[in-house]
Amino acid sequence: MKDDHRRHPFRDSSEDRKEAQQVPDTPQTRSPAYTLAFVDEDFLCRDELRPVRLQLELLKPELILDEQGIQSTVVMFGGARIPAPVEKHTARTETLAELSKYYDEAREFARLLTLKGDSTENVVVTGGGPGVMEAGNRGAVDAGGKSIGLNIVLPHEQAPNEFVTPELCFNFHYFAIRKMHFLMRAKAITVFPGGFGTLDETFEALTLIQTGRMKKVPFLLFGRAFWEKIINWEALSDAGTISPADLELFKFVETAEEALHEMENWEGAGEKREKIPGRPDTDPPAGVESPYGESERDDD
């Protein structure tokens, strides 16, 4: 940052970082204690610094997305192991080979969505990896647009897929912060067949909407046969562990065009639930003031 753009009269930290590298080589300057705290990686990785690392991991992508003008996103969750149809012969199982059709649907959905957008609204965001994630970023490239990749460090992780916009390609240590970034700008959520990670992301997002901690958004599950085979949704409702109304928080779709239609005609988008169906009334008794006052309760 240039001096004439700074909002304070103090010496810039980047200047001191460079200056500190020019000091004489002595036992004192070689000591870890002498290293500036904000460039000391060993210090920043101490257990006691976890709250700082969480804050940094939340803040860095947020600042960059703001600088890039990203106003809203459409989330694309889905399995890393689902191959493109031309590569379905490499699939480990017959089912994975059959699911390869959703690679093409994810790619087409991202392409159509990006064509409708303006590079700031409804920007595609994926986990930045292979499979369905690659298809989403690839579809945005097909339309000449940008897309976001939220990668995470895993033991088997390779490089981000080649279709993520480089300046919008992020890497995370904390799953929780990564999931926050998936949802903070989300105007719609699409979920393609996947495994544990996809299920985790799906149910966390559904829970936030179900409990009113997040506004309702179009929530689309691609592949009814897959989802109804692995999850008995009606059994949850019949058991009373969720309300029948909770089954209306999402819809099944099969094609990119169907998903776009549902997005554009989603009833209640942008609203928050005031009460959770099926739970006892939580309003305070008459004459008892709510401890929350009149302001809206939110996560801020």
PDB file of C-alpha atoms in Angstrom:
ATOM      1  CA  MET A   1       0.000   0.000   0.000  1.00  0.00           C
ATOM      2  CA  LYS A   2       1.382   3.399  -0.975  1.00  0.00           C
ATOM      3  CA  ASP A   3       1.975   6.019   1.711  1.00  0.00           C
ATOM      4  CA  ASP A   4      -0.578   8.419   0.243  1.00  0.00           C
ATOM      5  CA  HIS A   5      -3.270   5.733   0.634  1.00  0.00           C
ATOM      6  CA  ARG A   6      -2.493   4.894   4.239  1.00  0.00           C
ATOM      7  CA  ARG A   7      -4.956   5.881   6.918  1.00  0.00           C
ATOM      8  CA  HIS A   8      -2.354   6.325   9.641  1.00  0.00           C
ATOM      9  CA  PRO A   9       0.974   8.184  10.010  1.00  0.00           C
ATOM     10  CA  PHE A  10       2.940   5.185  11.319  1.00  0.00           C
ATOM     11  CA  ARG A  11       5.671   3.259   9.582  1.00  0.00           C
ATOM     12  CA  ASP A  12       4.253   0.448   7.443  1.00  0.00           C
ATOM     13  CA  SER A  13       4.695  -3.130   8.710  1.00  0.00           C
ATOM     14  CA  SER A  14       5.903  -4.345   5.309  1.00  0.00           C
ATOM     15  CA  GLU A  15       8.736  -1.815   5.467  1.00  0.00           C
ATOM     16  CA  ASP A  16       9.885  -3.153   8.811  1.00  0.00           C
ATOM     17  CA  ARG A  17       9.629  -6.731   7.544  1.00  0.00           C
ATOM     18  CA  LYS A  18      12.091  -5.901   4.771  1.00  0.00           C
ATOM     19  CA  GLU A  19      14.303  -3.852   7.048  1.00  0.00           C
ATOM     20  CA  ALA A  20      14.528  -6.654   9.598  1.00  0.00           C
ATOM     21  CA  GLN A  21      16.061  -8.912   6.927  1.00  0.00           C
ATOM     22  CA  GLN A  22      18.998  -6.521   6.465  1.00  0.00           C
ATOM     23  CA  VAL A  23      20.331  -6.595  10.023  1.00  0.00           C
ATOM     24  CA  PRO A  24      23.817  -8.010  10.816  1.00  0.00           C
ATOM     25  CA  ASP A  25      24.034 -11.752  11.363  1.00  0.00           C
ATOM     26  CA  THR A  26      24.625 -12.157  15.093  1.00  0.00           C
ATOM     27  CA  PRO A  27      23.569 -14.637  17.773  1.00  0.00           C
ATOM     28  CA  GLN A  28      20.953 -12.115  18.833  1.00  0.00           C
ATOM     29  CA  THR A  29      19.410 -11.606  15.383  1.00  0.00           C
ATOM     30  CA  ARG A  30      19.419 -15.363  14.730  1.00  0.00           C
ATOM     31  CA  SER A  31      17.388 -15.995  17.862  1.00  0.00           C
ATOM     32  CA  PRO A  32      13.696 -16.878  17.230  1.00  0.00           C
ATOM     33  CA  ALA A  33      12.802 -14.376  19.926  1.00  0.00           C
ATOM     34  CA  TYR A  34      14.087 -11.557  17.701  1.00  0.00           C
ATOM     35  CA  THR A  35      11.829 -12.433  14.747  1.00  0.00           C
ATOM     36  CA  LEU A  36       8.924 -10.067  14.208  1.00  0.00           C
ATOM     37  CA  ALA A  37       5.819 -11.763  15.599  1.00  0.00           C
ATOM     38  CA  PHE A  38       3.721 -11.374  12.447  1.00  0.00           C
ATOM     39  CA  VAL A  39       6.338 -13.085  10.220  1.00  0.00           C
ATOM     40  CA  ASP A  40       7.266 -15.804  12.728  1.00  0.00           C
ATOM     41  CA  GLU A  41       5.564 -18.934  11.364  1.00  0.00           C
ATOM     42  CA  ASP A  42       6.589 -21.100  14.293  1.00  0.00           C
ATOM     43  CA  PHE A  43       5.048 -18.581  16.668  1.00  0.00           C
ATOM     44  CA  LEU A  44       1.830 -18.307  14.633  1.00  0.00           C
ATOM     45  CA  CYS A  45       1.448 -22.111  14.669  1.00  0.00           C
ATOM     46  CA  ARG A  46       1.549 -22.408  18.461  1.00  0.00           C
ATOM     47  CA  ASP A  47      -1.530 -23.895  20.111  1.00  0.00           C
ATOM     48  CA  GLU A  48      -2.147 -20.648  21.978  1.00  0.00           C
ATOM     49  CA  LEU A  49      -2.458 -18.803  18.655  1.00  0.00           C
ATOM     50  CA  ARG A  50      -5.362 -20.911  17.381  1.00  0.00           C
ATOM     51  CA  PRO A  51      -7.904 -18.071  17.934  1.00  0.00           C
ATOM     52  CA  VAL A  52      -5.686 -15.781  15.831  1.00  0.00           C
ATOM     53  CA  ARG A  53      -5.377 -18.375  13.050  1.00  0.00           C
ATOM     54  CA  LEU A  54      -9.154 -18.848  13.008  1.00  0.00           C
ATOM     55  CA  GLN A  55      -9.599 -15.115  12.655  1.00  0.00           C
ATOM     56  CA  LEU A  56      -7.008 -14.845   9.900  1.00  0.00           C
ATOM     57  CA  GLU A  57      -8.573 -17.714   7.954  1.00  0.00           C
ATOM     58  CA  LEU A  58     -11.963 -16.027   8.167  1.00  0.00           C
ATOM     59  CA  LEU A  59     -10.596 -12.605   7.291  1.00  0.00           C
ATOM     60  CA  LYS A  60      -8.250 -13.272   4.373  1.00  0.00           C
ATOM     61  CA  PRO A  61     -10.823 -14.729   1.920  1.00  0.00           C
ATOM     62  CA  GLU A  62     -13.409 -12.185   3.067  1.00  0.00           C
ATOM     63  CA  LEU A  63     -11.135  -9.259   2.232  1.00  0.00           C
ATOM     64  CA  ILE A  64     -10.145 -10.720  -1.139  1.00  0.00           C
ATOM     65  CA  LEU A  65     -13.738 -11.523  -2.115  1.00  0.00           C
ATOM     66  CA  ASP A  66     -14.718  -7.968  -1.207  1.00  0.00           C
ATOM     67  CA  GLU A  67     -11.833  -6.575  -3.249  1.00  0.00           C
ATOM     68  CA  GLN A  68     -12.909  -8.734  -6.195  1.00  0.00           C
ATOM     69  CA  GLY A  69     -16.452  -7.368  -5.914  1.00  0.00           C
ATOM     70  CA  ILE A  70     -18.125 -10.727  -5.187  1.00  0.00           C
ATOM     71  CA  GLN A  71     -21.617  -9.936  -3.906  1.00  0.00           C
ATOM     72  CA  SER A  72     -23.311 -13.337  -3.955  1.00  0.00           C
ATOM     73  CA  THR A  73     -22.536 -16.937  -4.801  1.00  0.00           C
ATOM     74  CA  VAL A  74     -24.196 -20.183  -5.799  1.00  0.00           C
ATOM     75  CA  VAL A  75     -22.731 -23.140  -3.933  1.00  0.00           C
ATOM     76  CA  MET A  76     -21.986 -26.406  -5.686  1.00  0.00           C
ATOM     77  CA  PHE A  77     -21.318 -29.338  -3.347  1.00  0.00           C
ATOM     78  CA  GLY A  78     -20.586 -32.814  -4.691  1.00  0.00           C
ATOM     79  CA  GLY A  79     -18.313 -35.811  -4.783  1.00  0.00           C
ATOM     80  CA  ALA A  80     -14.629 -35.599  -5.671  1.00  0.00           C
ATOM     81  CA  ARG A  81     -14.693 -39.165  -7.029  1.00  0.00           C
ATOM     82  CA  ILE A  82     -17.340 -38.689  -9.723  1.00  0.00           C
ATOM     83  CA  PRO A  83     -15.548 -38.816 -13.090  1.00  0.00           C
ATOM     84  CA  ALA A  84     -16.325 -37.004 -16.304  1.00  0.00           C
ATOM     85  CA  PRO A  85     -18.319 -39.232 -18.673  1.00  0.00           C
ATOM     86  CA  VAL A  86     -15.303 -39.620 -20.976  1.00  0.00           C
ATOM     87  CA  GLU A  87     -13.386 -41.046 -18.022  1.00  0.00           C
ATOM     88  CA  LYS A  88     -16.118 -43.159 -16.467  1.00  0.00           C
ATOM     89  CA  HIS A  89     -14.237 -46.320 -17.426  1.00  0.00           C
ATOM     90  CA  THR A  90     -11.793 -45.383 -14.641  1.00  0.00           C
ATOM     91  CA  ALA A  91     -14.513 -45.359 -11.972  1.00  0.00           C
ATOM     92  CA  ARG A  92     -13.960 -47.727  -9.053  1.00  0.00           C
ATOM     93  CA  THR A  93     -17.574 -48.934  -9.082  1.00  0.00           C
ATOM     94  CA  GLU A  94     -20.387 -49.287 -11.546  1.00  0.00           C
ATOM     95  CA  THR A  95     -22.440 -46.808  -9.540  1.00  0.00           C
ATOM     96  CA  LEU A  96     -19.726 -44.150  -9.808  1.00  0.00           C
ATOM     97  CA  ALA A  97     -19.646 -44.687 -13.560  1.00  0.00           C
ATOM     98  CA  GLU A  98     -23.406 -44.168 -13.728  1.00  0.00           C
ATOM     99  CA  LEU A  99     -23.131 -41.016 -11.624  1.00  0.00           C
ATOM    100  CA  SER A 100     -20.734 -39.505 -14.165  1.00  0.00           C
ATOM    101  CA  LYS A 101     -23.752 -37.943 -15.895  1.00  0.00           C
ATOM    102  CA  TYR A 102     -23.903 -35.474 -13.011  1.00  0.00           C
ATOM    103  CA  TYR A 103     -20.448 -34.208 -13.944  1.00  0.00           C
ATOM    104  CA  ASP A 104     -21.954 -32.970 -17.188  1.00  0.00           C
ATOM    105  CA  GLU A 105     -25.039 -31.578 -15.418  1.00  0.00           C
ATOM    106  CA  ALA A 106     -22.834 -29.713 -12.938  1.00  0.00           C
ATOM    107  CA  ARG A 107     -20.730 -28.305 -15.761  1.00  0.00           C
ATOM    108  CA  GLU A 108     -23.800 -27.219 -17.719  1.00  0.00           C
ATOM    109  CA  PHE A 109     -25.453 -25.720 -14.647  1.00  0.00           C
ATOM    110  CA  ALA A 110     -22.364 -23.631 -13.892  1.00  0.00           C
ATOM    111  CA  ARG A 111     -22.124 -22.554 -17.531  1.00  0.00           C
ATOM    112  CA  LEU A 112     -25.742 -21.417 -17.736  1.00  0.00           C
ATOM    113  CA  LEU A 113     -25.551 -19.736 -14.351  1.00  0.00           C
ATOM    114  CA  THR A 114     -22.408 -17.841 -15.292  1.00  0.00           C
ATOM    115  CA  LEU A 115     -23.923 -16.692 -18.582  1.00  0.00           C
ATOM    116  CA  LYS A 116     -26.804 -15.164 -16.624  1.00  0.00           C
ATOM    117  CA  GLY A 117     -24.502 -13.451 -14.136  1.00  0.00           C
ATOM    118  CA  ASP A 118     -22.325 -10.351 -14.227  1.00  0.00           C
ATOM    119  CA  SER A 119     -19.155 -11.593 -12.456  1.00  0.00           C
ATOM    120  CA  THR A 120     -20.301 -10.203  -9.097  1.00  0.00           C
ATOM    121  CA  GLU A 121     -23.655 -11.925  -8.471  1.00  0.00           C
ATOM    122  CA  ASN A 122     -24.358 -15.669  -8.291  1.00  0.00           C
ATOM    123  CA  VAL A 123     -20.701 -16.561  -8.782  1.00  0.00           C
ATOM    124  CA  VAL A 124     -20.061 -20.311  -8.742  1.00  0.00           C
ATOM    125  CA  VAL A 125     -18.219 -21.548  -5.642  1.00  0.00           C
ATOM    126  CA  THR A 126     -16.950 -25.114  -5.240  1.00  0.00           C
ATOM    127  CA  GLY A 127     -14.542 -26.974  -2.997  1.00  0.00           C
ATOM    128  CA  GLY A 128     -11.860 -26.485  -5.634  1.00  0.00           C
ATOM    129  CA  GLY A 129     -11.077 -30.176  -6.060  1.00  0.00           C
ATOM    130  CA  PRO A 130     -11.791 -32.837  -8.697  1.00  0.00           C
ATOM    131  CA  GLY A 131     -15.070 -34.498  -9.667  1.00  0.00           C
ATOM    132  CA  VAL A 132     -18.202 -32.396  -9.370  1.00  0.00           C
ATOM    133  CA  MET A 133     -16.132 -29.502  -8.035  1.00  0.00           C
ATOM    134  CA  GLU A 134     -14.005 -29.471 -11.176  1.00  0.00           C
ATOM    135  CA  ALA A 135     -17.150 -29.617 -13.301  1.00  0.00           C
ATOM    136  CA  GLY A 136     -18.542 -26.510 -11.601  1.00  0.00           C
ATOM    137  CA  ASN A 137     -15.404 -24.444 -12.082  1.00  0.00           C
ATOM    138  CA  ARG A 138     -15.057 -25.770 -15.618  1.00  0.00           C
ATOM    139  CA  GLY A 139     -18.573 -24.716 -16.533  1.00  0.00           C
ATOM    140  CA  ALA A 140     -17.822 -21.167 -15.426  1.00  0.00           C
ATOM    141  CA  VAL A 141     -14.763 -21.150 -17.677  1.00  0.00           C
ATOM    142  CA  ASP A 142     -16.908 -22.443 -20.566  1.00  0.00           C
ATOM    143  CA  ALA A 143     -19.031 -19.308 -20.172  1.00  0.00           C
ATOM    144  CA  GLY A 144     -16.004 -17.015 -19.999  1.00  0.00           C
ATOM    145  CA  GLY A 145     -16.587 -16.212 -16.326  1.00  0.00           C
ATOM    146  CA  LYS A 146     -14.867 -16.507 -12.985  1.00  0.00           C
ATOM    147  CA  SER A 147     -15.466 -18.964 -10.158  1.00  0.00           C
ATOM    148  CA  ILE A 148     -14.289 -19.569  -6.620  1.00  0.00           C
ATOM    149  CA  GLY A 149     -12.495 -22.588  -5.171  1.00  0.00           C
ATOM    150  CA  LEU A 150     -12.384 -23.215  -1.420  1.00  0.00           C
ATOM    151  CA  ASN A 151      -9.737 -25.896  -1.052  1.00  0.00           C
ATOM    152  CA  ILE A 152      -8.631 -27.536   2.177  1.00  0.00           C
ATOM    153  CA  VAL A 153      -5.380 -29.253   3.158  1.00  0.00           C
ATOM    154  CA  LEU A 154      -5.862 -33.034   3.273  1.00  0.00           C
ATOM    155  CA  PRO A 155      -3.323 -35.875   3.411  1.00  0.00           C
ATOM    156  CA  HIS A 156      -4.230 -37.002  -0.121  1.00  0.00           C
ATOM    157  CA  GLU A 157      -4.955 -33.558  -1.554  1.00  0.00           C
ATOM    158  CA  GLN A 158      -3.420 -32.598  -4.875  1.00  0.00           C
ATOM    159  CA  ALA A 159      -3.361 -29.160  -6.477  1.00  0.00           C
ATOM    160  CA  PRO A 160      -6.628 -27.223  -6.982  1.00  0.00           C
ATOM    161  CA  ASN A 161      -8.375 -28.073 -10.224  1.00  0.00           C
ATOM    162  CA  GLU A 162      -7.127 -26.042 -13.179  1.00  0.00           C
ATOM    163  CA  PHE A 163     -10.444 -24.261 -13.789  1.00  0.00           C
ATOM    164  CA  VAL A 164     -10.628 -22.230 -10.557  1.00  0.00           C
ATOM    165  CA  THR A 165     -10.019 -18.514 -11.120  1.00  0.00           C
ATOM    166  CA  PRO A 166      -6.491 -18.103  -9.658  1.00  0.00           C
ATOM    167  CA  GLU A 167      -7.201 -14.919  -7.716  1.00  0.00           C
ATOM    168  CA  LEU A 168     -10.273 -16.609  -6.201  1.00  0.00           C
ATOM    169  CA  CYS A 169      -8.524 -19.845  -5.233  1.00  0.00           C
ATOM    170  CA  PHE A 170      -8.239 -20.241  -1.448  1.00  0.00           C
ATOM    171  CA  ASN A 171      -6.778 -22.850   0.874  1.00  0.00           C
ATOM    172  CA  PHE A 172      -8.001 -23.675   4.377  1.00  0.00           C
ATOM    173  CA  HIS A 173      -6.857 -25.490   7.481  1.00  0.00           C
ATOM    174  CA  TYR A 174     -10.141 -25.274   9.393  1.00  0.00           C
ATOM    175  CA  PHE A 175     -13.188 -27.076   8.009  1.00  0.00           C
ATOM    176  CA  ALA A 176     -15.504 -24.863  10.063  1.00  0.00           C
ATOM    177  CA  ILE A 177     -14.188 -21.603   8.599  1.00  0.00           C
ATOM    178  CA  ARG A 178     -14.277 -23.060   5.096  1.00  0.00           C
ATOM    179  CA  LYS A 179     -17.949 -23.972   5.538  1.00  0.00           C
ATOM    180  CA  MET A 180     -18.708 -20.458   6.763  1.00  0.00           C
ATOM    181  CA  HIS A 181     -17.258 -19.038   3.549  1.00  0.00           C
ATOM    182  CA  PHE A 182     -19.365 -21.423   1.486  1.00  0.00           C
ATOM    183  CA  LEU A 183     -22.535 -20.002   3.017  1.00  0.00           C
ATOM    184  CA  MET A 184     -21.802 -16.358   3.873  1.00  0.00           C
ATOM    185  CA  ARG A 185     -22.662 -15.111   0.367  1.00  0.00           C
ATOM    186  CA  ALA A 186     -24.847 -18.017  -0.779  1.00  0.00           C
ATOM    187  CA  LYS A 187     -27.984 -17.192  -2.774  1.00  0.00           C
ATOM    188  CA  ALA A 188     -28.575 -20.853  -3.637  1.00  0.00           C
ATOM    189  CA  ILE A 189     -27.147 -24.249  -2.715  1.00  0.00           C
ATOM    190  CA  THR A 190     -26.874 -27.171  -5.100  1.00  0.00           C
ATOM    191  CA  VAL A 191     -25.765 -30.633  -4.014  1.00  0.00           C
ATOM    192  CA  PHE A 192     -24.703 -33.409  -6.333  1.00  0.00           C
ATOM    193  CA  PRO A 193     -24.096 -37.030  -5.296  1.00  0.00           C
ATOM    194  CA  GLY A 194     -21.137 -37.396  -2.989  1.00  0.00           C
ATOM    195  CA  GLY A 195     -19.726 -38.965   0.157  1.00  0.00           C
ATOM    196  CA  PHE A 196     -19.116 -38.028   3.781  1.00  0.00           C
ATOM    197  CA  GLY A 197     -17.893 -34.513   2.980  1.00  0.00           C
ATOM    198  CA  THR A 198     -20.887 -33.761   0.782  1.00  0.00           C
ATOM    199  CA  LEU A 199     -23.277 -35.120   3.418  1.00  0.00           C
ATOM    200  CA  ASP A 200     -21.601 -33.049   6.127  1.00  0.00           C
ATOM    201  CA  GLU A 201     -21.927 -29.850   4.101  1.00  0.00           C
ATOM    202  CA  THR A 202     -25.508 -30.661   3.125  1.00  0.00           C
ATOM    203  CA  PHE A 203     -26.812 -31.308   6.615  1.00  0.00           C
ATOM    204  CA  GLU A 204     -24.999 -28.381   8.200  1.00  0.00           C
ATOM    205  CA  ALA A 205     -26.560 -26.010   5.672  1.00  0.00           C
ATOM    206  CA  LEU A 206     -30.004 -27.603   6.056  1.00  0.00           C
ATOM    207  CA  THR A 207     -29.738 -27.325   9.844  1.00  0.00           C
ATOM    208  CA  LEU A 208     -28.911 -23.620   9.650  1.00  0.00           C
ATOM    209  CA  ILE A 209     -31.956 -23.009   7.466  1.00  0.00           C
ATOM    210  CA  GLN A 210     -34.193 -25.317   9.509  1.00  0.00           C
ATOM    211  CA  THR A 211     -33.351 -23.519  12.755  1.00  0.00           C
ATOM    212  CA  GLY A 212     -33.662 -20.029  11.309  1.00  0.00           C
ATOM    213  CA  ARG A 213     -29.982 -19.240  11.704  1.00  0.00           C
ATOM    214  CA  MET A 214     -29.742 -18.748   7.953  1.00  0.00           C
ATOM    215  CA  LYS A 215     -32.206 -17.331   5.439  1.00  0.00           C
ATOM    216  CA  LYS A 216     -34.028 -19.709   3.143  1.00  0.00           C
ATOM    217  CA  VAL A 217     -32.339 -20.145  -0.218  1.00  0.00           C
ATOM    218  CA  PRO A 218     -33.055 -22.477  -3.121  1.00  0.00           C
ATOM    219  CA  PHE A 219     -31.691 -25.840  -1.976  1.00  0.00           C
ATOM    220  CA  LEU A 220     -31.454 -28.368  -4.785  1.00  0.00           C
ATOM    221  CA  LEU A 221     -30.402 -32.009  -4.601  1.00  0.00           C
ATOM    222  CA  PHE A 222     -29.387 -33.429  -7.977  1.00  0.00           C
ATOM    223  CA  GLY A 223     -30.378 -37.056  -8.444  1.00  0.00           C
ATOM    224  CA  ARG A 224     -33.520 -38.102  -6.558  1.00  0.00           C
ATOM    225  CA  ALA A 225     -32.742 -41.816  -6.935  1.00  0.00           C
ATOM    226  CA  PHE A 226     -29.328 -41.411  -5.305  1.00  0.00           C
ATOM    227  CA  TRP A 227     -30.555 -39.308  -2.400  1.00  0.00           C
ATOM    228  CA  GLU A 228     -33.616 -41.406  -1.655  1.00  0.00           C
ATOM    229  CA  LYS A 229     -31.506 -44.562  -1.722  1.00  0.00           C
ATOM    230  CA  ILE A 230     -28.973 -43.358   0.838  1.00  0.00           C
ATOM    231  CA  ILE A 231     -31.321 -41.332   3.082  1.00  0.00           C
ATOM    232  CA  ASN A 232     -34.839 -42.258   4.141  1.00  0.00           C
ATOM    233  CA  TRP A 233     -36.158 -38.720   4.397  1.00  0.00           C
ATOM    234  CA  GLU A 234     -39.739 -39.809   5.049  1.00  0.00           C
ATOM    235  CA  ALA A 235     -38.599 -42.001   7.953  1.00  0.00           C
ATOM    236  CA  LEU A 236     -37.173 -38.930   9.684  1.00  0.00           C
ATOM    237  CA  SER A 237     -40.505 -37.172   9.303  1.00  0.00           C
ATOM    238  CA  ASP A 238     -42.539 -40.227  10.329  1.00  0.00           C
ATOM    239  CA  ALA A 239     -40.389 -40.632  13.440  1.00  0.00           C
ATOM    240  CA  GLY A 240     -40.985 -37.020  14.388  1.00  0.00           C
ATOM    241  CA  THR A 241     -37.285 -36.195  14.522  1.00  0.00           C
ATOM    242  CA  ILE A 242     -37.949 -33.597  11.849  1.00  0.00           C
ATOM    243  CA  SER A 243     -41.178 -31.905  10.833  1.00  0.00           C
ATOM    244  CA  PRO A 244     -42.970 -32.690   7.563  1.00  0.00           C
ATOM    245  CA  ALA A 245     -42.432 -29.006   6.753  1.00  0.00           C
ATOM    246  CA  ASP A 246     -38.663 -29.581   6.909  1.00  0.00           C
ATOM    247  CA  LEU A 247     -38.957 -31.744   3.811  1.00  0.00           C
ATOM    248  CA  GLU A 248     -40.011 -28.624   1.934  1.00  0.00           C
ATOM    249  CA  LEU A 249     -36.675 -26.910   2.574  1.00  0.00           C
ATOM    250  CA  PHE A 250     -35.148 -28.710  -0.415  1.00  0.00           C
ATOM    251  CA  LYS A 251     -36.181 -30.115  -3.773  1.00  0.00           C
ATOM    252  CA  PHE A 252     -34.881 -32.825  -6.061  1.00  0.00           C
ATOM    253  CA  VAL A 253     -33.795 -31.967  -9.600  1.00  0.00           C
ATOM    254  CA  GLU A 254     -32.205 -33.925 -12.420  1.00  0.00           C
ATOM    255  CA  THR A 255     -30.961 -31.384 -14.961  1.00  0.00           C
ATOM    256  CA  ALA A 256     -29.244 -28.010 -15.080  1.00  0.00           C
ATOM    257  CA  GLU A 257     -32.256 -26.399 -16.734  1.00  0.00           C
ATOM    258  CA  GLU A 258     -34.614 -27.746 -14.063  1.00  0.00           C
ATOM    259  CA  ALA A 259     -32.320 -26.422 -11.335  1.00  0.00           C
ATOM    260  CA  LEU A 260     -32.243 -22.937 -12.836  1.00  0.00           C
ATOM    261  CA  HIS A 261     -36.033 -22.928 -13.105  1.00  0.00           C
ATOM    262  CA  GLU A 262     -36.402 -23.889  -9.446  1.00  0.00           C
ATOM    263  CA  MET A 263     -33.904 -21.235  -8.395  1.00  0.00           C
ATOM    264  CA  GLU A 264     -35.809 -18.523 -10.190  1.00  0.00           C
ATOM    265  CA  ASN A 265     -39.159 -19.591  -8.718  1.00  0.00           C
ATOM    266  CA  TRP A 266     -38.209 -20.502  -5.144  1.00  0.00           C
ATOM    267  CA  GLU A 267     -40.925 -19.563  -2.675  1.00  0.00           C
ATOM    268  CA  GLY A 268     -39.728 -17.856   0.493  1.00  0.00           C
ATOM    269  CA  ALA A 269     -36.171 -17.190  -0.673  1.00  0.00           C
ATOM    270  CA  GLY A 270     -34.472 -14.666   1.586  1.00  0.00           C
ATOM    271  CA  GLU A 271     -36.818 -15.258   4.526  1.00  0.00           C
ATOM    272  CA  LYS A 272     -35.891 -16.672   7.926  1.00  0.00           C
ATOM    273  CA  ARG A 273     -37.999 -19.065   9.927  1.00  0.00           C
ATOM    274  CA  GLU A 274     -39.438 -17.429  13.020  1.00  0.00           C
ATOM    275  CA  LYS A 275     -40.382 -20.720  14.665  1.00  0.00           C
ATOM    276  CA  ILE A 276     -39.273 -24.284  14.075  1.00  0.00           C
ATOM    277  CA  PRO A 277     -42.214 -26.511  13.075  1.00  0.00           C
ATOM    278  CA  GLY A 278     -42.813 -29.389  15.453  1.00  0.00           C
ATOM    279  CA  ARG A 279     -41.129 -27.827  18.457  1.00  0.00           C
ATOM    280  CA  PRO A 280     -42.840 -26.380  21.552  1.00  0.00           C
ATOM    281  CA  ASP A 281     -43.694 -22.694  21.458  1.00  0.00           C
ATOM    282  CA  THR A 282     -40.630 -20.799  22.627  1.00  0.00           C
ATOM    283  CA  ASP A 283     -42.323 -17.427  23.086  1.00  0.00           C
ATOM    284  CA  PRO A 284     -41.960 -16.090  26.677  1.00  0.00           C
ATOM    285  CA  PRO A 285     -45.104 -16.160  28.850  1.00  0.00           C
ATOM    286  CA  ALA A 286     -47.372 -13.125  28.827  1.00  0.00           C
ATOM    287  CA  GLY A 287     -45.850 -10.266  30.805  1.00  0.00           C
ATOM    288  CA  VAL A 288     -42.313 -11.683  30.642  1.00  0.00           C
ATOM    289  CA  GLU A 289     -39.897  -9.656  28.530  1.00  0.00           C
ATOM    290  CA  SER A 290     -37.725 -11.550  26.094  1.00  0.00           C
ATOM    291  CA  PRO A 291     -34.042 -11.452  27.083  1.00  0.00           C
ATOM    292  CA  TYR A 292     -33.255 -10.620  23.466  1.00  0.00           C
ATOM    293  CA  GLY A 293     -35.337  -7.439  23.368  1.00  0.00           C
ATOM    294  CA  GLU A 294     -36.760  -6.214  20.088  1.00  0.00           C
ATOM    295  CA  SER A 295     -33.706  -6.585  17.864  1.00  0.00           C
ATOM    296  CA  GLU A 296     -33.295  -9.507  15.497  1.00  0.00           C
ATOM    297  CA  ARG A 297     -31.101 -12.312  16.785  1.00  0.00           C
ATOM    298  CA  ASP A 298     -28.387 -13.319  14.403  1.00  0.00           C
ATOM    299  CA  ASP A 299     -24.902 -14.708  14.292  1.00  0.00           C
ATOM    300  CA  ASP A 300     -23.125 -11.351  14.318  1.00  0.00           C
TER     301      ASP A 300
END
